[in-house]
Structures are given as structure tokens and as C-alpha cells.
Amino acid sequence: MSEKSSTRTFLEKISKILPEIKKPGRKVGLGEKLVWTALALIIYTWMGHTILYGLPQGTQVGQSPALLNVVFAQKTGTLITLGIGPIVTAGLILQLLVGAELIKLDLSKPEDRGLFTSMSKLLAIVIALFQSAAYVYAGFFGPTNATQNIAIFIQLVAATILIMLLDELVQKGWGLGSGISLFIVAGVAEEIFVALFSPIILPDQAYQGIILASIQAIFTGNLPSILVRQGGYPDLVGLFSTIFLVLALIYIEAIRVEIPISYAKFQGYRAKYPVKLLYVSNVPIIFATTVFSNIFYLGSLIWSRFNPNNDNIFLNLIGTYRFDEQLGTVVSTGGLAYYVIGPRGIASVLQDPVRAVVHAALLIVFAVLFAKFWVQVSGLAPEKVAEQLIQAGMQVPGFRRSPEVIAAVIGKYIGTVTILGGLLIGLVASVADYVAVFGSGIGILLTIGILQQYYQLLIRERISEMYPGLGKLLGRE
Amino acid sequence: MSAKKRKEAPMPATAAGLLRFFEDESTGVKVRPEIVLGASAALIVAVLILRALFPI
């Protein structure tokens, strides 16, 4: 016990020197919030277009080794090579540890919450140090000398700390919503824009942007050539899949079971408690992706240090890799690291259908597991919801007003939507990539969810701006 | 009505699936947002200048 509390004092000491954004300490208007949010976004995007100092000449930038970079808003070879990866990974690890009660923190206490925040920041920095070192050691940027390695390492760590603060800036009352969500959406939006309009001519002699490629194909009368393109380039199948996926997701987002509730005190006050099909939203897929990408990166580290020739049978199970000259980065060719990354485009699926099936299965299983876990950890569990409803003086008509009974009524639905939602999200995220959806399946999933949150947030901000009294009523404590 | 209900059964504050607790003032070194934006811009400009003038 005393050993634990000394760890705690140590962490509390460290938390005193961690940089932290000053709270506004005043009411920030909607207009000003938009400015801060836009500034943070512009800086982040600019970072994404700033190539690292010390990167070998001719290294291609922005080509992802994995398609996992959407979730972490990463762009290989730039200042956001690590993106928000360390922040998300650190948060996930801490949440898992707290959720499994391996770290004893009571998140209903303010001082424990403060410590949780400091610890996740500290862990994010540690992960950034580790990942930056891993990137240069594993040779992600090709052959680099010691000076280049040190320069890249420093830049990546510095950028991560700044990104952490940028996110905090947005979230801590200066901006709107969360920086992390914003950076993800910006990355996906950029990718979709490029897929639509990029004027770069790719090796198959067609424009990268599908709109330009279509016009070009109509003139040459060779429309079938861009129906399906090799190498996961934007094609017509991808375009129509993207449109379909966006519409389908907006529809799915609205599917819900509404449980009637009423006030115990006032007869006639009736309301509905919605249990959405995507009750757990995108969280499971982010968790799954975090695990997968870390398998990929740790695997590549092991490969470069202990198994560069791919001849150790046991280490080959973790992953075999090679350095792709054309992409300018490391790609996985076998083992677990190969299957955690799905093939992109119908052409690659047909090349190795087994990979597609295994990847989809992995993603779905992990998504369901994490969905179940997330419901327990995040206070979405039926028992918690029942407790909140009763505290608010609500009841489910026709049932006794006891937490157990209400939890049982709600739990019936929550249990189902948790598994179903996880399943659906896992399926969409994997299959969407097989038809080469623009911005990747996970990217579109995240974007739709985040944009909807932002839409609601903006409406709420507008209302509270115009009618301060009403705003208080609308969900702001 | 639905808005009222939302207030009473709040969802936890999550961003990209992370529990965040920024509403609590903790004990770290306070930085103004201008400083963070400035420092980020400075890093970018420094990298650009180094790349242009002192390639390694």
C-alpha cells in the first residue's frame, strides 16, 4: 500500500511540470471558438505538409505503410508521422488499466481525474519517445545516418507534445469539440478531396482524381479502364461505394430503440430514452485499430532488429516485412502483421482472398470485444444508465422503480445493440476498404460520427449564445 | 423534452473513444494557447528553413 502511494506522489510531482493549456477563465464566444479551432486545424494541416528535416532525399511522403494512419491522423514522413497515435494509444492503455482495476483510480473524484489526465499525457510522451525511436531504428524512412536519426527523433517528439497541447487547446474551452476528432476528420476530408480532384497522373496514365480521370476516360472512350484500378487508386467502384457508404451510415446512425420513460412525480410527463444501434459508436474500431497498428509497428521493430532476412520461423509468425522502394517505407508481407492490415481495392482482395477474410474476421471479433468492454468502462452499462434515470426521477412505465428492474429492461436492448453495433462497425470498416472507398472505411465511419457530433455541438452553441437561459437547459451543466 | 432527458442521463465526455477530463484544473505548468500555436508555427518554420539551407 505504501509502495502504491509513493508511486502516486511521484506521479503527482511529475504532473506539476507537465505543460498544460491555461483555461479561458471567461466565456469564450462562438466566433472566437471557431477562430481558435480553425487555427489549431490549420497548424495541424500545415504540420502534415512539412516534411521532416533529415529525411533522405527522394523519400516519398504521405504514402502509408498501413491504412491505419487515418485513425491517428498520421502522414508518414511529415511532422505528423506519429499524428495523434501516441495520445490515443496512451489513453487506451490507461483506460484499459483503470477499467480492469489494475490501477486504482476513482474517476468520480476530481483529483483522481486530474491525475488520470496527467498520467495519460505522460504516457503519451513516453510512447512518442518509444515510437520515434522505433521508427528510425526500424528504418521506416529508408537508410538514414546517425545525425539524421537524431534530427528526426527530436522533431517527432516535439511535434507530438505540440499536437497534444493543440488538442487540449481545442478541448479545454478555447475551441469547439475535440482536437483529436477534428484532426481525424481533416485527414479524411483531405484524402477524399485528393481522390476526387487530384491532377497528378499516376503510373496507369490516368489522373489520380476520379472526377478528372472520368472526364479523361469519357474523351478517350475508355471508361471501363477506371472502373477498377490497380494499387488501390481511386476508381469508379470506389466513388459509388463511398457515396453509398455515406448515405448508409447516416441512415444507420439514426436507427434506435426508444424506451418510454416518465417522471415518477408528475403524471403525464413522458419522454423516450433512445438506445442507438451504434450505441458504442466508433470506439471499438478505434481500439481495435490501435491494437492492430501497434502490432504492425512493434513487429516491424522486431523484424529490423532480429529478423531482417525473414528466416526465423517463430518471429515470422509475428510478421515478415520488406522495404518497399516505390512507397519509400516498410510494408508487411506475412505473419500476424500482414493480416492486421486489410487489402485495399478489389484487385488486391482477389490477389489474396484469404487475407481479406482473415482481416475482416479479426476486425469484427476485436470490435465486438471492445464494444462489450467499452460499455462497461465508460458508464454506458445498463446499471449505470438505470441509476442515472432514477436519480433524475424517471421511471419506466409499468415497471418497479428499482435500479435492478430498470437495468434489466434497458439491459435487454443495450446487450443486443452492443454486440450488433460492434459487429456492424467491424464489418463496414473492413469491407469498405475492399471496394477501395475514398478515405478508407474506418475514415468514413469516424468522419460521419464526428461530423454529427459537431453538428449537434454547433446547434447547442448557437442556441446558448442566442438564449443563454435556454442554453443552460439544453444539456450544459 | 428530449433535450431535458439528455441532460439527466449524460453521456461521458469522449473524443475518439477516449475518456478526457479536461474540465478539471490540474497542477501542470500553464501555457497560453497563443504560445502553443506560436511554438507549433515556429517548429514548422524551423524545419522548413533547416531543410532549405542545411540539408543533411
Short mmCIF file of N, CA and C in Angstrom, two decimals, chain A residues 227-229 232 235 237-238 241 343-352 433-436:
data_model
loop_
_atom_site.label_atom_id
_atom_site.label_comp_id
_atom_site.label_asym_id
_atom_site.label_seq_id
_atom_site.Cartn_x
_atom_site.Cartn_y
_atom_site.Cartn_z
N LEU A 227 -12.95 1.73 -64.06
CA LEU A 227 -13.97 1.10 -63.21
C LEU A 227 -13.29 0.49 -61.99
N VAL A 228 -12.26 -0.30 -62.25
CA VAL A 228 -11.44 -0.86 -61.17
C VAL A 228 -9.99 -0.59 -61.54
N ARG A 229 -9.25 0.07 -60.63
CA ARG A 229 -7.85 0.36 -60.91
C ARG A 229 -6.95 -0.42 -59.97
N GLY A 232 -5.14 0.19 -55.57
CA GLY A 232 -5.98 0.96 -54.67
C GLY A 232 -6.13 2.41 -55.09
N ASP A 235 -11.10 4.72 -58.03
CA ASP A 235 -11.79 4.26 -59.23
C ASP A 235 -13.29 4.46 -59.07
N VAL A 237 -15.72 2.28 -58.90
CA VAL A 237 -16.29 1.43 -57.87
C VAL A 237 -16.14 2.11 -56.51
N GLY A 238 -14.95 2.67 -56.27
CA GLY A 238 -14.70 3.37 -55.01
C GLY A 238 -15.61 4.57 -54.85
N SER A 241 -19.13 3.36 -54.12
CA SER A 241 -19.16 2.76 -52.77
C SER A 241 -19.12 3.84 -51.71
N PRO A 343 -6.34 -5.73 -47.24
CA PRO A 343 -6.03 -5.34 -48.61
C PRO A 343 -6.94 -4.20 -49.03
N ARG A 344 -6.45 -3.39 -49.96
CA ARG A 344 -7.25 -2.24 -50.39
C ARG A 344 -7.53 -2.37 -51.88
N GLY A 345 -8.80 -2.32 -52.23
CA GLY A 345 -9.17 -2.44 -53.63
C GLY A 345 -9.48 -3.87 -54.01
N ILE A 346 -10.43 -4.02 -54.95
CA ILE A 346 -10.87 -5.36 -55.36
C ILE A 346 -9.71 -6.16 -55.91
N ALA A 347 -8.83 -5.48 -56.65
CA ALA A 347 -7.71 -6.18 -57.25
C ALA A 347 -6.84 -6.86 -56.19
N SER A 348 -6.55 -6.15 -55.10
CA SER A 348 -5.70 -6.76 -54.06
C SER A 348 -6.46 -7.84 -53.30
N VAL A 349 -7.77 -7.69 -53.17
CA VAL A 349 -8.55 -8.72 -52.50
C VAL A 349 -8.48 -10.01 -53.29
N LEU A 350 -8.60 -9.90 -54.61
CA LEU A 350 -8.58 -11.10 -55.45
C LEU A 350 -7.20 -11.75 -55.44
N GLN A 351 -6.16 -10.93 -55.27
CA GLN A 351 -4.81 -11.47 -55.20
C GLN A 351 -4.66 -12.41 -54.01
N ASP A 352 -5.27 -12.04 -52.89
CA ASP A 352 -5.14 -12.85 -51.68
C ASP A 352 -6.44 -12.79 -50.88
N ASP A 433 -13.00 -1.09 -47.26
CA ASP A 433 -11.67 -0.96 -47.84
C ASP A 433 -11.47 -1.90 -49.02
N TYR A 434 -12.17 -3.03 -49.00
CA TYR A 434 -12.02 -3.99 -50.10
C TYR A 434 -12.56 -3.42 -51.40
N VAL A 435 -13.52 -2.49 -51.31
CA VAL A 435 -14.00 -1.85 -52.54
C VAL A 435 -13.36 -0.47 -52.71
N ALA A 436 -12.26 -0.24 -51.96
CA ALA A 436 -11.45 0.98 -52.13
C ALA A 436 -12.26 2.26 -51.96
#
